[in-house]
Amino acid sequence: MSKVQNIKGMRDHLPQAMLLRQHILTVITRVAERYGFEPLQTPVVEYAEVLEGKLGDEEKLIYRFEDHGGRRLALRYDQTVPLARVVAQYGAAVALPWRRYAYGPSYRGERPARGRYREFYQFDVDIVGSGSPLADAEIVALLTDALAELGFPGFTTLLNHRQVIGGIARVSGLDEEAAGGVYRAIDKFDKLGADGVRQELLRAGVQPAAADHILALVQIEGEPDAVLAALTEQLAGDARASAALDNLRAIIAGLAAMGVPAERFRVAPRLARGLAYYTGMVFETITPHWPEGSLLGGGRYDELIGQFAGRPVPTVGLAFGIDRLHDVMEELGLGPRTTSTAMAYVTIFSAELTGASLELARELRAGGVNTLVSLDPAAGLGKQFKEADRKGVRYALVLGPDEVARNEVVVKDLRAGEQRSVPREDVLAALRG
RNA sequence: GUGCCUGUAGCUCAAUGGUUAGAGCGCCUGACUGUGGAUCAGGAGGUUGUGGGUUCGAGACCCAUCAGGCACCCCA
């Protein structure tokens, strides 16, 4: 193919997009480190068998290939399985509990759509080696802080537990085998409504009475305590579900104690989530501004790492979908509208004064001011101002013969359209002020 | 992976199967004094996503392919 083109479902991020993405990354990193999380980076490529057998149905989406030596390799599907590999591989070198964050691309061979790509970036935070409900709560508290700091309006985290869903299926007379289709049907509640889900359930082979029972349970809404109380009553006969509800109660108590506002989370028995490795609490964060999917999701997976390590390592974590956060923020006009990394543009008045301008630029940079300098001494000031303006730089500086003679610099605020002459030694202060 | 829709200038879009495919915005040059935006005058920019086919004639119709969007599926 001679065509100049990028791969389907994989995007180039031009400077304006990158500046917003970096802002998102900076905010989330700051929040994660505020909670004491530590960075980890792993390769994009893993041995195929590392990824296989952990993802259930989704395994067909893994990109696989052979290297020059005939080894079966795969592009990572997420950053959770690589984390499990690392924990198993380095043993006591990582002290548990371990709070880890990781940022990078993952790959899934899906049909691309809005907010969904074949190469996509996730920011993962996980707490490895703790089964405490405080760990679950901390993950949710962290994401709430991060989204609030990014300026997201009206987001809510829906909480559920794998064994609550399991209990609903069991109490309705279904075996674990039939439960898969039930989960998928339940998960579509917001999209299909009660009648639609009922039809799906019947299609999955659920008896009408059982379907009605499931629907009744799944539709329980209200304050977390009230929802939990109602579910406790309905699922009293199921020991695992009862334990799960106690677990959710402890997590919610933790959230309150950590200062997470009550309007930021709800208990939603209809939340299912697809990834096969979740074992405990599951959650996803939604916003009315992104109706077709979640901003991020996660949960507790107590057995995945054990598959590698040979010992139980309870873990809870989440993945921020950076591409989605970016798309939503762009649509809502959130975040900085920066188009340049530079704050100042130093013009060059003439070939003879090139040295003076470069010297000024060097001083500004030494003083911590991001500075762009003209590359064309032959260009008129008008053209240079235009370049500065187009780049979105706020200040243009002029150092002509008059300024040199008076040891001054003209500082022009391109946004305000005003300019003034300041003594050379005050330029840094003028730009910072 | 399945179905539907779309692809024309850097961007947003025009053009009944019929001359040399147009407009707005943007871009470049100049009017402009040592100065961006505003105004005016010029200018550049297209193998109509790509490859086949039908036709006297295709941007338009057909097939394939690539890319994007929507609905499934699933998910970040």
Short mmCIF file of C-alpha atoms (C1' of nucleotides) in Angstrom, two decimals:
data_model
loop_
_atom_site.label_atom_id
_atom_site.label_comp_id
_atom_site.label_asym_id
_atom_site.label_seq_id
_atom_site.Cartn_x
_atom_site.Cartn_y
_atom_site.Cartn_z
CA MET A 1 0.00 0.00 0.00
CA SER A 2 1.50 3.27 -1.11
CA LYS A 3 -1.16 5.31 0.60
CA VAL A 4 -0.14 7.65 3.39
CA GLN A 5 -2.40 6.53 6.17
CA ASN A 6 -2.54 5.34 9.74
CA ILE A 7 -3.88 1.97 10.90
CA LYS A 8 -7.62 1.55 11.34
CA GLY A 9 -8.70 2.27 14.89
CA MET A 10 -5.31 3.73 15.81
CA ARG A 11 -4.99 7.46 16.01
CA ASP A 12 -2.43 10.18 15.64
CA HIS A 13 -2.67 12.78 18.35
CA LEU A 14 -1.74 16.20 17.03
CA PRO A 15 -0.34 18.87 19.36
CA GLN A 16 -3.64 20.41 20.40
CA ALA A 17 -5.04 17.01 21.36
CA MET A 18 -1.80 16.00 23.06
CA LEU A 19 -1.83 19.08 25.27
CA LEU A 20 -5.25 18.11 26.61
CA ARG A 21 -4.21 14.47 26.99
CA GLN A 22 -1.12 15.51 28.91
CA HIS A 23 -3.23 17.69 31.15
CA ILE A 24 -5.46 14.69 31.92
CA LEU A 25 -2.42 12.56 32.60
CA THR A 26 -0.84 15.18 34.85
CA VAL A 27 -3.96 15.53 36.97
CA ILE A 28 -4.53 11.79 37.39
CA THR A 29 -0.86 11.17 38.15
CA ARG A 30 -0.87 13.90 40.77
CA VAL A 31 -3.96 12.44 42.44
CA ALA A 32 -2.57 8.88 42.36
CA GLU A 33 0.70 10.00 43.89
CA ARG A 34 -1.23 11.95 46.51
CA TYR A 35 -2.57 8.55 47.60
CA GLY A 36 0.95 7.15 47.59
CA PHE A 37 0.73 5.08 44.41
CA GLU A 38 4.00 4.20 42.67
CA PRO A 39 4.69 4.06 38.91
CA LEU A 40 5.23 0.87 36.93
CA GLN A 41 5.89 0.40 33.25
CA THR A 42 5.85 -2.91 31.39
CA PRO A 43 6.38 -3.76 27.71
CA VAL A 44 3.55 -3.52 25.24
CA VAL A 45 4.38 -7.04 24.03
CA GLU A 46 3.93 -10.17 26.15
CA TYR A 47 4.19 -13.88 25.50
CA ALA A 48 0.81 -14.91 24.15
CA GLU A 49 0.31 -17.53 26.84
CA VAL A 50 0.62 -14.85 29.52
CA LEU A 51 -2.57 -13.25 28.21
CA GLU A 52 -4.43 -16.40 27.28
CA GLY A 53 -6.92 -18.03 29.60
CA LYS A 54 -7.68 -14.92 31.63
CA LEU A 55 -10.16 -13.00 29.54
CA GLY A 56 -12.91 -15.46 28.66
CA ASP A 57 -14.82 -14.60 25.51
CA GLU A 58 -12.77 -11.50 24.87
CA GLU A 59 -9.69 -13.51 24.11
CA LYS A 60 -10.51 -13.47 20.41
CA LEU A 61 -9.78 -9.73 20.42
CA ILE A 62 -6.12 -10.18 21.33
CA TYR A 63 -3.59 -9.19 18.67
CA ARG A 64 -1.25 -12.14 18.26
CA PHE A 65 1.81 -12.61 16.08
CA GLU A 66 5.09 -14.47 15.83
CA ASP A 67 8.50 -12.91 16.21
CA HIS A 68 11.55 -13.77 14.09
CA GLY A 69 12.30 -16.75 16.30
CA GLY A 70 8.81 -18.20 15.96
CA ARG A 71 7.78 -17.25 19.50
CA ARG A 72 4.08 -16.63 20.01
CA LEU A 73 3.66 -13.05 21.18
CA ALA A 74 0.72 -10.76 21.81
CA LEU A 75 0.06 -7.07 22.31
CA ARG A 76 -1.22 -6.44 25.78
CA TYR A 77 -4.99 -6.32 26.05
CA ASP A 78 -4.97 -4.31 29.27
CA GLN A 79 -2.50 -3.47 32.01
CA THR A 80 -3.99 -5.76 34.60
CA VAL A 81 -2.65 -9.07 33.34
CA PRO A 82 0.87 -7.62 32.93
CA LEU A 83 0.62 -6.40 36.53
CA ALA A 84 -0.21 -9.92 37.64
CA ARG A 85 2.81 -11.21 35.73
CA VAL A 86 5.08 -8.67 37.39
CA VAL A 87 3.83 -9.47 40.88
CA ALA A 88 4.42 -13.17 40.29
CA GLN A 89 7.80 -12.66 38.66
CA TYR A 90 9.42 -10.36 41.22
CA GLY A 91 8.10 -12.01 44.38
CA ALA A 92 9.29 -10.36 47.55
CA ALA A 93 10.93 -7.52 45.61
CA VAL A 94 7.55 -5.80 45.67
CA ALA A 95 6.30 -5.28 49.22
CA LEU A 96 2.61 -5.92 49.63
CA PRO A 97 0.27 -4.25 49.86
CA TRP A 98 1.52 -2.42 46.77
CA ARG A 99 -0.21 0.61 45.33
CA ARG A 100 0.79 0.89 41.71
CA TYR A 101 -0.16 3.14 38.80
CA ALA A 102 0.64 2.59 35.11
CA TYR A 103 -0.05 4.51 31.94
CA GLY A 104 0.23 3.35 28.36
CA PRO A 105 -1.43 1.87 25.32
CA SER A 106 -3.29 -1.42 25.10
CA TYR A 107 -4.66 -3.15 22.01
CA ARG A 108 -7.92 -4.85 21.13
CA GLY A 109 -8.99 -6.03 17.69
CA GLU A 110 -12.49 -4.57 17.87
CA ARG A 111 -14.59 -2.62 15.46
CA PRO A 112 -13.69 1.01 16.19
CA ALA A 113 -16.37 3.48 17.20
CA ARG A 114 -16.61 6.81 18.97
CA GLY A 115 -14.64 6.58 22.19
CA ARG A 116 -13.44 3.12 21.28
CA TYR A 117 -10.23 2.37 19.47
CA ARG A 118 -7.91 -0.50 18.64
CA GLU A 119 -5.02 1.29 20.25
CA PHE A 120 -6.22 2.99 23.39
CA TYR A 121 -4.55 4.46 26.44
CA GLN A 122 -5.39 3.55 29.97
CA PHE A 123 -4.24 4.87 33.29
CA ASP A 124 -4.49 2.00 35.76
CA VAL A 125 -4.40 2.19 39.53
CA ASP A 126 -4.39 -1.01 41.59
CA ILE A 127 -3.86 -2.02 45.19
CA VAL A 128 -2.16 -5.39 45.17
CA GLY A 129 -2.20 -7.69 48.18
CA SER A 130 -5.06 -6.38 50.26
CA GLY A 131 -8.54 -7.78 50.58
CA SER A 132 -9.64 -4.97 52.87
CA PRO A 133 -12.79 -3.08 51.96
CA LEU A 134 -10.74 0.02 52.70
CA ALA A 135 -8.69 -0.78 49.60
CA ASP A 136 -11.85 -0.95 47.51
CA ALA A 137 -13.01 2.33 48.99
CA GLU A 138 -9.66 3.99 48.38
CA ILE A 139 -9.79 3.17 44.68
CA VAL A 140 -13.22 4.76 44.38
CA ALA A 141 -12.16 7.77 46.45
CA LEU A 142 -9.15 8.26 44.18
CA LEU A 143 -11.17 8.20 40.99
CA THR A 144 -13.71 10.59 42.49
CA ASP A 145 -10.95 13.07 43.34
CA ALA A 146 -9.39 12.74 39.89
CA LEU A 147 -12.60 13.28 37.91
CA ALA A 148 -13.59 16.19 40.15
CA GLU A 149 -10.18 17.78 39.61
CA LEU A 150 -10.53 17.36 35.85
CA GLY A 151 -13.78 19.28 36.12
CA PHE A 152 -16.26 16.57 35.17
CA PRO A 153 -19.80 17.58 36.07
CA GLY A 154 -22.39 15.15 37.32
CA PHE A 155 -20.50 11.88 37.30
CA THR A 156 -21.62 8.92 39.39
CA THR A 157 -19.94 5.66 40.25
CA LEU A 158 -22.21 2.61 40.22
CA LEU A 159 -21.19 -0.08 42.68
CA ASN A 160 -22.07 -3.73 42.71
CA HIS A 161 -20.59 -7.05 43.69
CA ARG A 162 -20.09 -10.19 41.64
CA GLN A 163 -21.71 -12.32 44.29
CA VAL A 164 -24.74 -10.05 44.46
CA ILE A 165 -25.34 -10.71 40.78
CA GLY A 166 -24.58 -14.37 41.35
CA GLY A 167 -27.00 -14.42 44.26
CA ILE A 168 -29.73 -12.86 42.17
CA ALA A 169 -29.27 -15.58 39.58
CA ARG A 170 -29.18 -18.37 42.16
CA VAL A 171 -32.20 -17.11 44.11
CA SER A 172 -34.06 -17.00 40.81
CA GLY A 173 -33.38 -20.68 40.32
CA LEU A 174 -30.60 -20.44 37.76
CA ASP A 175 -27.36 -22.38 37.81
CA GLU A 176 -23.97 -20.77 37.25
CA GLU A 177 -24.05 -22.08 33.69
CA ALA A 178 -27.09 -20.06 32.67
CA ALA A 179 -25.97 -17.03 34.56
CA GLY A 180 -23.72 -15.60 31.83
CA GLY A 181 -26.55 -14.62 29.53
CA VAL A 182 -28.42 -13.27 32.52
CA TYR A 183 -25.57 -10.94 33.43
CA ARG A 184 -25.37 -9.59 29.92
CA ALA A 185 -29.11 -9.02 29.80
CA ILE A 186 -29.11 -7.25 33.16
CA ASP A 187 -26.23 -5.06 32.15
CA LYS A 188 -28.31 -3.64 29.30
CA PHE A 189 -31.03 -2.40 31.60
CA ASP A 190 -30.32 1.27 31.07
CA LYS A 191 -30.36 0.80 27.32
CA LEU A 192 -33.26 -1.60 26.85
CA GLY A 193 -35.52 -0.83 29.77
CA ALA A 194 -37.41 -3.39 31.86
CA ASP A 195 -39.39 -4.90 29.00
CA GLY A 196 -36.36 -5.25 26.78
CA VAL A 197 -34.36 -6.98 29.48
CA ARG A 198 -37.27 -9.29 30.21
CA GLN A 199 -37.34 -10.38 26.56
CA GLU A 200 -33.59 -10.93 26.62
CA LEU A 201 -33.93 -13.05 29.73
CA LEU A 202 -36.68 -15.17 28.19
CA ARG A 203 -34.58 -15.57 25.07
CA ALA A 204 -31.71 -16.77 27.27
CA GLY A 205 -34.00 -19.56 28.49
CA VAL A 206 -35.05 -18.06 31.80
CA GLN A 207 -38.50 -19.04 33.03
CA PRO A 208 -41.00 -16.13 33.10
CA ALA A 209 -41.41 -16.23 36.88
CA ALA A 210 -37.66 -16.20 37.40
CA ALA A 211 -37.26 -13.35 34.90
CA ASP A 212 -39.77 -11.25 36.78
CA HIS A 213 -38.00 -11.98 40.02
CA ILE A 214 -34.66 -10.98 38.57
CA LEU A 215 -36.13 -7.80 37.16
CA ALA A 216 -37.62 -6.85 40.49
CA LEU A 217 -34.29 -7.33 42.25
CA VAL A 218 -32.30 -5.52 39.63
CA GLN A 219 -34.53 -2.48 39.68
CA ILE A 220 -34.05 -1.75 43.36
CA GLU A 221 -32.87 1.83 43.61
CA GLY A 222 -32.38 4.51 46.22
CA GLU A 223 -29.93 5.44 48.93
CA PRO A 224 -27.13 2.88 49.24
CA ASP A 225 -28.24 1.80 52.70
CA ALA A 226 -31.81 1.27 51.55
CA VAL A 227 -30.73 -0.68 48.47
CA LEU A 228 -28.46 -2.87 50.54
CA ALA A 229 -31.20 -3.48 53.10
CA ALA A 230 -33.68 -4.48 50.41
CA LEU A 231 -31.19 -6.80 48.74
CA THR A 232 -30.22 -8.33 52.07
CA GLU A 233 -33.83 -9.23 52.66
CA GLN A 234 -34.33 -10.61 49.16
CA LEU A 235 -31.08 -12.59 49.08
CA ALA A 236 -31.17 -13.80 52.70
CA GLY A 237 -31.10 -17.42 51.62
CA ASP A 238 -27.80 -17.08 49.75
CA ALA A 239 -24.74 -17.09 51.97
CA ARG A 240 -22.31 -15.75 49.36
CA ALA A 241 -24.62 -12.89 48.43
CA SER A 242 -25.11 -12.01 52.08
CA ALA A 243 -21.36 -11.85 52.59
CA ALA A 244 -21.06 -9.71 49.46
CA LEU A 245 -23.63 -7.28 50.79
CA ASP A 246 -21.74 -7.01 54.08
CA ASN A 247 -18.63 -6.31 52.04
CA LEU A 248 -20.38 -3.54 50.10
CA ARG A 249 -21.61 -2.06 53.38
CA ALA A 250 -18.05 -1.90 54.68
CA ILE A 251 -16.83 -0.32 51.43
CA ILE A 252 -19.53 2.33 51.57
CA ALA A 253 -18.70 3.09 55.18
CA GLY A 254 -15.11 3.56 54.03
CA LEU A 255 -16.18 5.90 51.25
CA ALA A 256 -18.10 8.06 53.66
CA ALA A 257 -15.18 8.14 56.07
CA MET A 258 -12.83 9.12 53.23
CA GLY A 259 -15.07 12.07 52.45
CA VAL A 260 -16.49 10.88 49.13
CA PRO A 261 -19.69 12.91 48.60
CA ALA A 262 -22.83 10.82 48.82
CA GLU A 263 -24.08 11.96 45.40
CA ARG A 264 -20.97 10.52 43.74
CA PHE A 265 -21.88 6.84 44.19
CA ARG A 266 -24.84 4.50 44.15
CA VAL A 267 -25.40 0.81 44.63
CA ALA A 268 -26.69 -0.61 41.34
CA PRO A 269 -27.50 -4.34 41.38
CA ARG A 270 -27.85 -4.28 37.59
CA LEU A 271 -24.20 -3.45 36.98
CA ALA A 272 -22.54 -6.58 35.62
CA ARG A 273 -19.27 -5.79 33.80
CA GLY A 274 -17.77 -8.19 31.37
CA LEU A 275 -14.23 -9.02 32.32
CA ALA A 276 -14.04 -12.58 33.45
CA TYR A 277 -11.51 -12.11 36.24
CA TYR A 278 -13.58 -9.94 38.62
CA THR A 279 -14.50 -11.69 41.86
CA GLY A 280 -15.77 -9.04 44.27
CA MET A 281 -16.83 -5.42 44.08
CA VAL A 282 -17.29 -4.13 40.55
CA PHE A 283 -17.98 -0.55 39.55
CA GLU A 284 -18.12 1.83 36.69
CA THR A 285 -18.35 5.58 36.50
CA ILE A 286 -20.90 7.13 34.21
CA THR A 287 -21.86 10.63 33.20
CA PRO A 288 -25.03 11.84 31.50
CA HIS A 289 -22.79 13.45 28.88
CA TRP A 290 -21.58 10.10 27.61
CA PRO A 291 -24.71 7.99 27.36
CA GLU A 292 -23.18 5.10 25.47
CA GLY A 293 -20.72 3.74 27.95
CA SER A 294 -18.64 4.27 31.00
CA LEU A 295 -15.79 6.68 31.54
CA LEU A 296 -13.92 4.09 33.49
CA GLY A 297 -14.47 0.85 35.32
CA GLY A 298 -12.83 -1.59 37.61
CA GLY A 299 -13.27 -3.94 40.47
CA ARG A 300 -11.77 -6.57 42.70
CA TYR A 301 -10.01 -9.58 41.20
CA ASP A 302 -8.68 -11.81 43.96
CA GLU A 303 -7.71 -14.80 41.85
CA LEU A 304 -6.02 -13.47 38.72
CA ILE A 305 -2.61 -12.84 40.25
CA GLY A 306 -2.78 -16.18 41.99
CA GLN A 307 -2.89 -17.84 38.57
CA PHE A 308 0.66 -16.55 38.05
CA ALA A 309 1.98 -16.45 41.59
CA GLY A 310 0.58 -19.71 42.85
CA ARG A 311 -0.63 -18.04 46.03
CA PRO A 312 -3.68 -15.89 46.62
CA VAL A 313 -3.02 -12.18 46.08
CA PRO A 314 -6.23 -10.19 46.53
CA THR A 315 -6.23 -7.09 44.36
CA VAL A 316 -8.55 -4.23 43.48
CA GLY A 317 -8.09 -1.65 40.77
CA LEU A 318 -9.44 0.44 37.94
CA ALA A 319 -8.58 1.73 34.51
CA PHE A 320 -9.22 5.31 33.42
CA GLY A 321 -9.96 5.31 29.69
CA ILE A 322 -7.83 8.26 28.64
CA ASP A 323 -9.25 8.38 25.10
CA ARG A 324 -12.79 8.55 26.43
CA LEU A 325 -11.97 11.12 29.06
CA HIS A 326 -10.34 13.15 26.31
CA ASP A 327 -13.25 12.81 23.90
CA VAL A 328 -15.79 13.79 26.55
CA MET A 329 -13.73 16.71 27.82
CA GLU A 330 -13.31 17.97 24.30
CA GLU A 331 -17.06 17.77 23.67
CA LEU A 332 -17.85 19.54 26.92
CA GLY A 333 -15.12 22.14 26.49
CA LEU A 334 -13.40 21.08 29.72
CA GLY A 335 -9.74 21.56 30.44
CA PRO A 336 -7.23 24.05 29.11
CA ARG A 337 -7.54 25.28 25.57
CA THR A 338 -3.80 25.62 25.21
CA THR A 339 -2.41 25.44 21.72
CA SER A 340 1.24 26.06 22.53
CA THR A 341 3.71 25.09 25.16
CA ALA A 342 5.33 28.53 24.91
CA MET A 343 4.35 31.63 26.82
CA ALA A 344 6.64 34.12 25.08
CA TYR A 345 7.74 34.72 21.50
CA VAL A 346 10.94 36.66 20.97
CA THR A 347 11.00 38.45 17.62
CA ILE A 348 14.19 39.16 15.73
CA PHE A 349 14.24 42.75 14.52
CA SER A 350 17.02 42.38 11.98
CA ALA A 351 19.97 40.20 11.11
CA GLU A 352 22.30 42.45 13.15
CA LEU A 353 20.14 42.07 16.25
CA THR A 354 19.82 38.28 16.03
CA GLY A 355 22.36 37.83 18.79
CA ALA A 356 20.56 40.19 21.14
CA SER A 357 17.24 38.39 20.66
CA LEU A 358 18.76 34.95 21.13
CA GLU A 359 20.41 36.17 24.31
CA LEU A 360 17.06 37.45 25.58
CA ALA A 361 15.43 34.11 24.77
CA ARG A 362 18.17 32.29 26.65
CA GLU A 363 17.59 34.45 29.72
CA LEU A 364 13.86 33.84 29.66
CA ARG A 365 14.36 30.10 29.38
CA ALA A 366 16.86 30.15 32.23
CA GLY A 367 14.19 31.96 34.23
CA GLY A 368 11.71 29.17 33.55
CA VAL A 369 9.62 30.88 30.88
CA ASN A 370 8.86 28.66 27.89
CA THR A 371 10.08 30.74 24.98
CA LEU A 372 9.73 30.52 21.24
CA VAL A 373 12.14 32.50 19.11
CA SER A 374 11.78 33.64 15.52
CA LEU A 375 13.73 31.66 12.95
CA ASP A 376 13.63 34.33 10.27
CA PRO A 377 15.48 37.61 10.88
CA ALA A 378 14.46 38.75 7.41
CA ALA A 379 10.77 38.56 8.19
CA GLY A 380 8.97 41.74 9.18
CA LEU A 381 7.64 42.19 12.68
CA GLY A 382 4.11 41.81 11.37
CA LYS A 383 4.84 38.36 10.08
CA GLN A 384 6.52 37.39 13.31
CA PHE A 385 3.61 38.65 15.40
CA LYS A 386 1.31 36.67 13.21
CA GLU A 387 3.26 33.51 13.79
CA ALA A 388 3.19 34.12 17.55
CA ASP A 389 -0.54 34.75 17.43
CA ARG A 390 -1.26 31.66 15.38
CA LYS A 391 0.69 29.53 17.82
CA GLY A 392 -1.41 30.87 20.66
CA VAL A 393 1.55 32.43 22.46
CA ARG A 394 0.50 35.14 24.85
CA TYR A 395 3.44 37.56 24.79
CA ALA A 396 5.54 38.84 21.90
CA LEU A 397 8.78 40.59 22.74
CA VAL A 398 10.52 43.18 20.57
CA LEU A 399 14.18 44.07 20.84
CA GLY A 400 14.89 46.71 18.21
CA PRO A 401 17.59 49.40 17.97
CA ASP A 402 15.63 51.80 20.18
CA GLU A 403 15.13 49.20 22.89
CA VAL A 404 18.75 48.14 22.78
CA ALA A 405 19.83 51.78 23.13
CA ARG A 406 17.59 52.28 26.17
CA ASN A 407 18.24 48.79 27.55
CA GLU A 408 14.54 48.00 27.35
CA VAL A 409 12.28 45.37 25.81
CA VAL A 410 8.82 45.88 24.36
CA VAL A 411 6.40 43.33 25.84
CA LYS A 412 3.23 43.00 23.81
CA ASP A 413 0.27 41.09 25.22
CA LEU A 414 -1.27 39.58 22.12
CA ARG A 415 -4.42 38.57 23.90
CA ALA A 416 -5.13 42.03 25.32
CA GLY A 417 -3.66 43.89 22.37
CA GLU A 418 -1.58 46.12 24.65
CA GLN A 419 2.13 46.68 24.79
CA ARG A 420 4.60 48.46 27.02
CA SER A 421 8.28 49.04 27.28
CA VAL A 422 9.95 47.51 30.32
CA PRO A 423 13.55 47.72 31.52
CA ARG A 424 15.54 44.73 30.37
CA GLU A 425 16.07 43.41 33.89
CA ASP A 426 12.31 43.50 34.63
CA VAL A 427 11.20 41.41 31.65
CA LEU A 428 11.04 38.12 33.56
CA ALA A 429 8.96 39.68 36.30
CA ALA A 430 6.66 41.29 33.74
CA LEU A 431 6.00 37.93 32.07
CA ARG A 432 5.44 36.11 35.32
CA GLY A 433 3.22 38.79 36.81
"C1'" G B 1 -17.04 -10.24 13.53
"C1'" U B 2 -22.53 -8.76 11.29
"C1'" G B 3 -25.82 -4.91 9.19
"C1'" C B 4 -26.71 0.25 7.63
"C1'" C B 5 -24.79 5.21 6.26
"C1'" U B 6 -20.76 8.37 4.59
"C1'" G B 7 -16.00 9.69 1.88
"C1'" U B 8 -15.28 16.28 -3.08
"C1'" A B 9 -9.40 21.94 -1.38
"C1'" G B 10 -6.16 22.22 5.26
"C1'" C B 11 -11.66 22.63 7.59
"C1'" U B 12 -17.24 22.90 6.80
"C1'" C B 13 -19.93 21.91 2.65
"C1'" A B 14 -22.07 22.85 -2.96
"C1'" A B 15 -22.28 20.78 -8.01
"C1'" U B 16 -29.92 17.18 -12.69
"C1'" G B 17 -25.17 11.28 -15.64
"C1'" G B 18 -23.20 16.50 -19.76
"C1'" U B 19 -17.95 22.46 -20.94
"C1'" U B 20 -12.26 23.83 -17.54
"C1'" A B 21 -15.54 20.56 -10.12
"C1'" G B 22 -17.31 25.77 -6.89
"C1'" A B 23 -18.27 28.75 -2.12
"C1'" G B 24 -17.22 30.23 2.93
"C1'" C B 25 -13.47 29.86 6.47
"C1'" G B 26 -8.24 29.01 6.68
"C1'" C B 27 -3.39 29.63 4.08
"C1'" C B 28 0.32 32.83 1.04
"C1'" U B 29 1.63 37.95 -1.02
"C1'" G B 30 0.82 43.11 -0.82
"C1'" A B 31 -1.71 47.96 0.74
"C1'" C B 32 0.80 49.06 6.49
"C1'" U B 33 4.74 53.64 9.41
"C1'" G B 34 9.20 49.08 13.72
"C1'" U B 35 3.17 45.61 15.06
"C1'" G B 36 -1.00 39.94 14.84
"C1'" G B 37 -6.67 40.16 14.78
"C1'" A B 38 -10.21 44.30 11.26
"C1'" U B 39 -10.70 46.09 6.00
"C1'" C B 40 -9.29 46.00 0.79
"C1'" A B 41 -6.64 43.89 -3.63
"C1'" G B 42 -4.28 39.75 -5.62
"C1'" G B 43 -2.64 34.41 -5.34
"C1'" A B 44 -1.76 29.24 -4.34
"C1'" G B 45 -4.26 24.89 -3.34
"C1'" G B 46 -8.22 18.87 -6.29
"C1'" U B 47 -5.92 12.45 -10.47
"C1'" U B 48 -13.55 13.97 -6.29
"C1'" G B 49 -10.15 7.96 -0.60
"C1'" U B 50 -8.06 3.89 -3.89
"C1'" G B 51 -8.65 0.11 -7.93
"C1'" G B 52 -11.75 -1.86 -11.50
"C1'" G B 53 -16.50 -1.69 -14.34
"C1'" U B 54 -21.13 0.40 -16.96
"C1'" U B 55 -21.72 4.65 -20.43
"C1'" C B 56 -20.70 8.61 -26.29
"C1'" G B 57 -19.74 10.94 -21.43
"C1'" A B 58 -18.97 9.32 -14.12
"C1'" G B 59 -17.75 13.41 -8.41
"C1'" A B 60 -22.71 11.16 -9.23
"C1'" C B 61 -24.47 4.52 -11.27
"C1'" C B 62 -22.27 -0.86 -10.19
"C1'" C B 63 -18.34 -4.11 -7.83
"C1'" A B 64 -14.12 -4.48 -4.78
"C1'" U B 65 -10.99 -2.26 -1.28
"C1'" C B 66 -9.37 1.33 2.48
"C1'" A B 67 -11.01 4.84 6.10
"C1'" G B 68 -14.80 7.25 9.27
"C1'" G B 69 -19.77 7.25 11.66
"C1'" C B 70 -24.24 4.59 13.59
"C1'" A B 71 -26.72 0.06 15.40
"C1'" C B 72 -25.53 -4.96 17.10
"C1'" C B 73 -21.58 -7.62 19.92
"C1'" C B 74 -18.58 -6.21 23.63
"C1'" C B 75 -15.97 -2.79 26.43
"C1'" A B 76 -11.94 1.78 28.55
#
